[in-house]
Amino acid sequence: MASSKGNAFDFGLFKKLLSYTKPYQVRMYFVAISAVLISICAVLRPIYIEYAIDEGMQPKDMDNLIYYIGLSLLVLLGESIFQLLFIYFANWLGQQVVLDIRAKLFKHMIYFKMQYYDKSAVGRLVTRAVNDIETIASIFSQGLFMIISDLLKMLVIAGVMLYKSWQLSLIVFAILPFILYATRVFQQKMKVAFEEVRTQVANLNSFVQERVTGMKIVQIFSREAVERKKFNEINQKHMKAWNKTVWYNSIFFPIAEMVTSITIGLLVWYGGLRAAQSDVITIGLVTAFIQFSQMLFTPLRQIADKFNTLQMGMVAANRVFGILETEARIEDKGTHLLSGIKGDLSFEDVRFSYVQDEEVLRGVNLEVKAGETVAIVGSTGAGKSTIINLLGRFYEIDSGTIKIDGVDIRDVQVASLRSEIAVVLQDVFLFADSILNNITLNNPEISEEDVVAAAKAIGVDQFISSLPNGYHYNVKERGAMLSSGQRQLIAFLRAYVSNPSILVLDEATSSVDSNSEYLIQKAINKITKGRTSIVIAHRLATIKKADKIIVMEKGQIVEMGSHKELLQVENGHYRNLHEVQFAANQEPA
């Protein structure tokens, strides 16, 4: 990774970036050829101006004057055409490269284990995938190729200047080290400044995204003033980071402009004296050298500016490659494909911790027979939802074994494993899309007719059909246009149409109204019939008919049995939970 300690450039990182241009070598060559032709045209213009003055204006030869002015115009036209082609293809290449990187980054991110997202701010990841990658494009469109073109132009100009007059060249070259030194210092300072800018942009994005997403909480608890104050603090830091770059620009460019003016003054003074004394240096040559010096110094100033762009792109690339090089995927070395499974489940001495040395599951042993409905209850933090996370391999167990039909899930391909398990969560996430697409998740194997038939089977069709556009109703971001109960019904239908071998309901009825709960209970009875089902619930009334109830406490199974069996246990955990809930339900209004 690139250092952020002020090193001007990271060639290792740059080499990684250039590897993405390999499929587009032909256009790379075209850009390079255009750069060479631009340099040749740029050098020819001052030379033709010199000839126009010395061989046309001074001897008053109109033919030569028109001839060389005509050549100058032709060269200028050619330079403009090559510049157009150069800019177009450089930009095209930049956009193609970021298209490939963005696709690779998204593909990489969607396979990360949930633990990565638990520890990563969404706003920062969005910044990496959108803002930072777009900044990488500027490396090619405004940075790398522009710098190479300018350097080539400067090299050609320096060679021509030495050939034309070593005395005038020395004047220009004597000033050059001051420009180079100032440019070098400028680059180093801007490297650090732009690192800070990108950090503050990520902080700003993260803060705004979280507050917009949680705006309801902000307003419910009247935290507008507090959040505004926090935002202003972050915004100030962002402004200060940018102001650093403004300050460095404010120092560098006036210095560069002053040095350029001094050089022109020295050329006019020395060249004018020599031109008056002898024919070795002519007025045309002095004029050409003034143009040469400007063409030499201006790219230097532009290179510094373009190097800023390049640095911003490199900082962004460093952050993007940081994610691309992160190994946070679930190891998918399984070769077994699940097909037509019965649904036997077993947990054998399973231990797991989200944070090292803080076990959430402590040696869980559990057998679920095919077709059984097993309910898991317990207090918050007992490890109920963790069991579900491990069954679908969203997290890796620390030790022990989880098997489906006697096969270790680590020996099963992850996609195959998850295709056999459907999960309905308490916190339903819906995309800003139609109800139909939220149910099928764009699976071409599930038709609209299948969805409608499934909705009718569980009694949800009437509610969906009553919405504008029915199954094509756009629920907006996170399903904001639906109630929590309606979102839950959509999530249940989504699980139902996938026809899973194993069904998981994680607090699926905890946040719905009585009518929605009735519909879901009806659907549960239908979908769980003959299918292995795991139901996690706080409300014990919804799990009385379960074949087996498991009671968890502090990451361990403390009781197991049917509803009736567990009620018979003196001072049992389940019995105590049942009595507390029963008493709460009996309290007068």
Coordinates of N, CA, C and O in Angstrom, one line a residue, residues 471-574:
Y471 N -48.2 -6.0 -7.9 CA -46.9 -6.6 -7.7 C -45.8 -5.7 -8.3 O -44.6 -6.0 -8.0
H472 N -46.1 -4.7 -9.0 CA -45.1 -3.8 -9.6 C -45.0 -2.5 -8.9 O -44.4 -1.6 -9.3
Y473 N -45.6 -2.5 -7.7 CA -45.6 -1.3 -6.8 C -44.1 -1.1 -6.3 O -43.5 -2.0 -5.7
N474 N -43.6 0.1 -6.5 CA -42.2 0.4 -6.0 C -42.3 0.7 -4.5 O -43.0 1.7 -4.1
V475 N -41.6 0.0 -3.7 CA -41.7 0.2 -2.2 C -40.7 1.2 -1.7 O -40.7 1.5 -0.5
K476 N -39.9 1.8 -2.6 CA -38.9 2.8 -2.3 C -37.8 2.3 -1.4 O -37.8 1.1 -1.0
E477 N -36.9 3.1 -1.0 CA -35.7 2.7 -0.2 C -36.1 2.0 1.1 O -36.9 2.6 1.9
R478 N -35.6 0.8 1.3 CA -35.8 0.0 2.5 C -37.3 -0.2 2.8 O -37.7 -0.5 3.9
G479 N -38.1 -0.2 1.7 CA -39.5 -0.5 1.9 C -40.3 0.5 2.6 O -41.3 0.2 3.3
A480 N -39.9 1.8 2.5 CA -40.5 2.9 3.3 C -42.0 3.1 3.0 O -42.7 3.6 3.9
M481 N -42.5 2.6 1.9 CA -43.9 2.8 1.5 C -44.8 1.8 2.2 O -46.0 1.8 2.0
L482 N -44.2 0.8 2.9 CA -45.0 -0.3 3.5 C -44.9 -0.2 5.0 O -43.9 0.3 5.5
S483 N -45.9 -0.7 5.7 CA -45.8 -0.8 7.1 C -44.9 -2.0 7.5 O -44.5 -2.8 6.7
S484 N -44.5 -2.1 8.8 CA -43.6 -3.1 9.2 C -44.2 -4.5 9.0 O -43.6 -5.5 8.6
G485 N -45.6 -4.6 9.2 CA -46.3 -5.9 9.0 C -46.3 -6.3 7.6 O -46.1 -7.4 7.2
Q486 N -46.5 -5.3 6.7 CA -46.5 -5.6 5.3 C -45.1 -6.0 4.8 O -45.0 -6.9 3.9
R487 N -44.1 -5.3 5.3 CA -42.7 -5.7 4.9 C -42.4 -7.1 5.3 O -41.8 -7.9 4.6
Q488 N -42.9 -7.5 6.5 CA -42.7 -8.8 7.0 C -43.4 -9.9 6.1 O -42.9 -11.0 5.9
L489 N -44.6 -9.6 5.7 CA -45.3 -10.5 4.8 C -44.6 -10.6 3.4 O -44.5 -11.8 2.9
I490 N -44.0 -9.6 2.9 CA -43.2 -9.6 1.7 C -42.0 -10.5 1.9 O -41.7 -11.4 1.1
A491 N -41.4 -10.4 3.0 CA -40.2 -11.2 3.3 C -40.6 -12.7 3.5 O -39.8 -13.5 3.0
F492 N -41.7 -12.9 4.0 CA -42.2 -14.3 4.2 C -42.5 -14.9 2.8 O -42.1 -16.1 2.6
L493 N -43.1 -14.1 2.0 CA -43.4 -14.6 0.6 C -42.1 -14.9 -0.1 O -42.0 -15.8 -0.9
R494 N -41.1 -14.0 0.1 CA -39.8 -14.2 -0.6 C -39.2 -15.5 -0.2 O -38.6 -16.2 -1.0
A495 N -39.3 -15.9 1.1 CA -38.8 -17.2 1.5 C -39.6 -18.3 1.0 O -39.0 -19.3 0.6
Y496 N -40.9 -18.1 0.9 CA -41.8 -19.2 0.5 C -41.6 -19.6 -1.0 O -41.5 -20.8 -1.3
V497 N -41.5 -18.6 -1.9 CA -41.3 -18.9 -3.3 C -40.0 -19.5 -3.6 O -39.8 -20.1 -4.7
S498 N -39.0 -19.4 -2.7 CA -37.7 -20.0 -3.0 C -37.7 -21.5 -2.8 O -36.7 -22.2 -3.1
N499 N -38.8 -22.0 -2.2 CA -39.0 -23.4 -1.9 C -37.8 -24.1 -1.2 O -37.2 -25.0 -1.8
P500 N -37.5 -23.6 0.0 CA -36.3 -24.1 0.7 C -36.5 -25.5 1.3 O -37.6 -25.9 1.6
S501 N -35.4 -26.1 1.5 CA -35.5 -27.4 2.2 C -35.5 -27.2 3.7 O -36.0 -27.9 4.5
I502 N -34.9 -26.0 4.1 CA -34.8 -25.6 5.5 C -35.3 -24.2 5.7 O -34.8 -23.3 4.9
L503 N -36.2 -24.0 6.6 CA -36.8 -22.7 6.8 C -36.4 -22.1 8.1 O -36.5 -22.8 9.1
V504 N -36.0 -20.9 8.1 CA -35.6 -20.2 9.4 C -36.4 -19.0 9.6 O -36.5 -18.1 8.7
L505 N -37.1 -18.9 10.7 CA -37.9 -17.7 11.0 C -37.2 -17.0 12.3 O -37.4 -17.6 13.4
D506 N -36.6 -15.9 12.1 CA -35.9 -15.3 13.2 C -36.8 -14.1 13.7 O -36.8 -13.0 13.1
E507 N -37.5 -14.3 14.7 CA -38.4 -13.3 15.3 C -39.4 -12.7 14.2 O -39.7 -11.5 14.2
A508 N -39.9 -13.6 13.3 CA -40.6 -13.2 12.2 C -42.0 -12.6 12.5 O -42.6 -11.9 11.6
T509 N -42.5 -12.8 13.7 CA -43.8 -12.2 14.0 C -43.7 -11.2 15.1 O -44.8 -10.8 15.6
S510 N -42.5 -10.8 15.4 CA -42.4 -9.9 16.6 C -42.8 -8.5 16.4 O -43.1 -7.7 17.3
S511 N -42.9 -8.0 15.1 CA -43.1 -6.6 14.9 C -44.3 -6.4 13.9 O -44.4 -5.5 13.1
V512 N -45.3 -7.4 14.0 CA -46.4 -7.3 13.1 C -47.7 -7.1 13.9 O -47.8 -7.5 15.0
D513 N -48.7 -6.6 13.2 CA -50.0 -6.4 13.9 C -50.7 -7.8 13.9 O -50.3 -8.8 13.3
S514 N -51.9 -7.8 14.6 CA -52.6 -9.1 14.8 C -53.1 -9.7 13.4 O -53.0 -10.9 13.2
N515 N -53.5 -8.9 12.5 CA -54.0 -9.4 11.2 C -52.8 -10.0 10.4 O -52.9 -11.1 9.9
S516 N -51.7 -9.3 10.4 CA -50.5 -9.8 9.7 C -50.0 -11.0 10.3 O -49.6 -12.0 9.7
E517 N -50.0 -11.1 11.7 CA -49.6 -12.2 12.4 C -50.4 -13.5 12.1 O -49.9 -14.6 11.9
Y518 N -51.7 -13.2 11.9 CA -52.6 -14.3 11.6 C -52.3 -14.9 10.2 O -52.2 -16.1 10.0
L519 N -52.0 -14.0 9.2 CA -51.6 -14.4 7.9 C -50.3 -15.2 7.9 O -50.1 -16.2 7.3
I520 N -49.3 -14.7 8.7 CA -48.0 -15.3 8.8 C -48.1 -16.7 9.5 O -47.5 -17.7 9.1
Q521 N -48.9 -16.8 10.6 CA -49.1 -18.0 11.2 C -49.8 -19.1 10.3 O -49.4 -20.2 10.3
K522 N -50.7 -18.6 9.5 CA -51.3 -19.5 8.5 C -50.3 -19.9 7.5 O -50.3 -21.1 7.1
A523 N -49.4 -19.0 7.1 CA -48.4 -19.4 6.1 C -47.3 -20.3 6.7 O -46.8 -21.2 6.1
I524 N -47.0 -20.1 8.0 CA -46.1 -20.9 8.7 C -46.6 -22.3 8.8 O -45.8 -23.3 8.5
N525 N -47.8 -22.5 9.1 CA -48.4 -23.9 9.2 C -48.3 -24.6 7.8 O -48.1 -25.8 7.8
K526 N -48.4 -23.8 6.7 CA -48.4 -24.4 5.4 C -47.0 -24.7 5.0 O -46.7 -25.8 4.5
I527 N -46.1 -23.7 5.1 CA -44.7 -23.9 4.6 C -43.9 -24.9 5.4 O -43.0 -25.5 5.0
T528 N -44.1 -24.9 6.7 CA -43.3 -25.8 7.6 C -43.7 -27.3 7.5 O -43.0 -28.1 8.0
K529 N -44.9 -27.5 7.0 CA -45.4 -28.9 6.9 C -44.4 -29.7 6.1 O -44.2 -29.5 4.9
G530 N -43.9 -30.8 6.7 CA -42.9 -31.7 6.0 C -41.6 -31.1 5.7 O -40.8 -31.6 4.9
R531 N -41.3 -29.9 6.3 CA -40.0 -29.2 6.0 C -39.3 -28.9 7.3 O -39.9 -28.5 8.3
T532 N -38.0 -29.1 7.4 CA -37.2 -28.7 8.5 C -37.3 -27.2 8.8 O -37.0 -26.4 7.9
S533 N -37.8 -26.9 10.0 CA -38.0 -25.4 10.3 C -37.4 -25.1 11.6 O -37.5 -25.9 12.6
I534 N -36.7 -23.9 11.7 CA -36.2 -23.4 12.9 C -36.9 -22.1 13.2 O -36.8 -21.2 12.3
V535 N -37.5 -22.0 14.3 CA -38.2 -20.7 14.6 C -37.7 -20.1 15.9 O -37.6 -20.8 16.9
I536 N -37.2 -18.9 15.7 CA -36.7 -18.2 16.9 C -37.7 -17.1 17.3 O -38.2 -16.4 16.5
A537 N -38.1 -17.2 18.6 CA -39.2 -16.3 19.0 C -39.1 -15.9 20.4 O -38.6 -16.6 21.3
H538 N -39.6 -14.6 20.7 CA -39.7 -14.2 22.1 C -41.1 -14.5 22.6 O -41.3 -14.8 23.8
R539 N -42.1 -14.4 21.7 CA -43.5 -14.7 22.0 C -43.8 -16.1 22.0 O -43.9 -16.8 21.0
L540 N -43.9 -16.7 23.2 CA -44.0 -18.2 23.3 C -45.3 -18.7 22.8 O -45.4 -19.9 22.4
A541 N -46.3 -17.8 22.7 CA -47.6 -18.3 22.2 C -47.6 -18.7 20.7 O -48.4 -19.5 20.3
T542 N -46.5 -18.3 20.0 CA -46.4 -18.6 18.6 C -45.7 -20.0 18.3 O -45.7 -20.4 17.2
I543 N -45.2 -20.6 19.4 CA -44.4 -21.8 19.2 C -44.9 -23.0 20.0 O -44.2 -24.0 20.1
K544 N -46.1 -22.9 20.5 CA -46.6 -24.0 21.3 C -46.7 -25.3 20.5 O -46.5 -26.4 21.1
K545 N -46.9 -25.2 19.2 CA -47.1 -26.4 18.4 C -45.8 -27.0 17.9 O -45.7 -28.0 17.1
A546 N -44.6 -26.4 18.2 CA -43.3 -26.8 17.7 C -43.1 -28.2 18.2 O -43.4 -28.6 19.4
D547 N -42.4 -29.1 17.4 CA -42.1 -30.4 17.8 C -41.1 -30.4 18.9 O -41.1 -31.3 19.8
K548 N -40.2 -29.4 19.0 CA -39.2 -29.4 20.0 C -38.9 -27.9 20.3 O -38.8 -27.1 19.4
I549 N -38.8 -27.6 21.6 CA -38.4 -26.2 22.0 C -37.1 -26.3 22.7 O -36.9 -27.1 23.6
I550 N -36.2 -25.4 22.3 CA -34.8 -25.4 22.8 C -34.7 -24.1 23.6 O -35.0 -23.0 23.0
V551 N -34.3 -24.1 24.8 CA -34.1 -22.9 25.6 C -32.6 -22.7 25.8 O -31.9 -23.6 26.2
M552 N -32.2 -21.5 25.4 CA -30.8 -21.1 25.5 C -30.5 -20.0 26.5 O -31.4 -19.2 26.7
E553 N -29.4 -20.1 27.1 CA -29.0 -19.1 28.1 C -27.4 -19.0 28.1 O -26.7 -20.0 28.2
K554 N -26.9 -17.8 27.9 CA -25.5 -17.5 27.9 C -24.7 -18.5 26.9 O -23.7 -19.0 27.3
G555 N -25.3 -18.7 25.7 CA -24.6 -19.5 24.7 C -24.6 -21.0 24.9 O -23.9 -21.7 24.2
Q556 N -25.5 -21.5 25.8 CA -25.6 -22.9 26.0 C -27.1 -23.3 26.0 O -28.0 -22.5 26.3
I557 N -27.4 -24.6 25.6 CA -28.7 -25.1 25.7 C -28.9 -25.6 27.1 O -28.3 -26.5 27.6
V558 N -29.9 -25.0 27.7 CA -30.2 -25.4 29.1 C -31.4 -26.2 29.3 O -31.5 -27.0 30.3
E559 N -32.3 -26.2 28.3 CA -33.5 -27.1 28.4 C -33.9 -27.5 27.0 O -33.7 -26.7 26.0
M560 N -34.6 -28.6 26.9 CA -35.1 -29.1 25.5 C -36.3 -30.0 25.7 O -36.3 -30.8 26.6
G561 N -37.3 -29.8 24.9 CA -38.5 -30.6 25.0 C -39.7 -30.0 24.4 O -39.6 -28.9 23.8
S562 N -40.9 -30.6 24.5 CA -42.1 -30.0 23.9 C -42.6 -28.9 24.9 O -42.1 -28.8 26.0
H563 N -43.6 -28.2 24.4 CA -44.2 -27.1 25.2 C -44.7 -27.7 26.6 O -44.4 -27.2 27.6
K564 N -45.4 -28.8 26.5 CA -46.0 -29.4 27.7 C -44.9 -29.9 28.6 O -45.0 -29.8 29.8
E565 N -43.9 -30.6 28.0 CA -42.8 -31.1 28.8 C -42.1 -30.1 29.6 O -41.8 -30.2 30.8
L566 N -41.8 -29.0 28.9 CA -41.0 -27.9 29.6 C -41.8 -27.2 30.7 O -41.2 -26.7 31.6
L567 N -43.1 -27.1 30.5 CA -44.0 -26.5 31.5 C -44.0 -27.3 32.8 O -44.3 -26.8 33.9
Q568 N -43.6 -28.6 32.7 CA -43.6 -29.5 33.9 C -42.3 -29.4 34.7 O -42.3 -29.9 35.8
V569 N -41.3 -28.7 34.2 CA -40.0 -28.6 34.9 C -40.1 -27.5 36.0 O -40.4 -26.4 35.7
E570 N -39.9 -28.0 37.2 CA -40.0 -27.0 38.3 C -38.8 -26.0 38.2 O -37.7 -26.4 38.0
N571 N -39.2 -24.7 38.4 CA -38.2 -23.6 38.3 C -37.4 -23.6 37.0 O -36.3 -23.2 36.9
G572 N -38.0 -24.2 35.9 CA -37.4 -24.3 34.6 C -37.3 -22.9 34.0 O -38.2 -22.0 34.2
H573 N -36.4 -22.7 33.1 CA -36.2 -21.4 32.4 C -37.5 -21.2 31.5 O -38.0 -20.0 31.5
Y574 N -37.9 -22.2 30.8 CA -39.0 -22.0 29.9 C -40.3 -21.7 30.7 O -41.1 -20.8 30.3

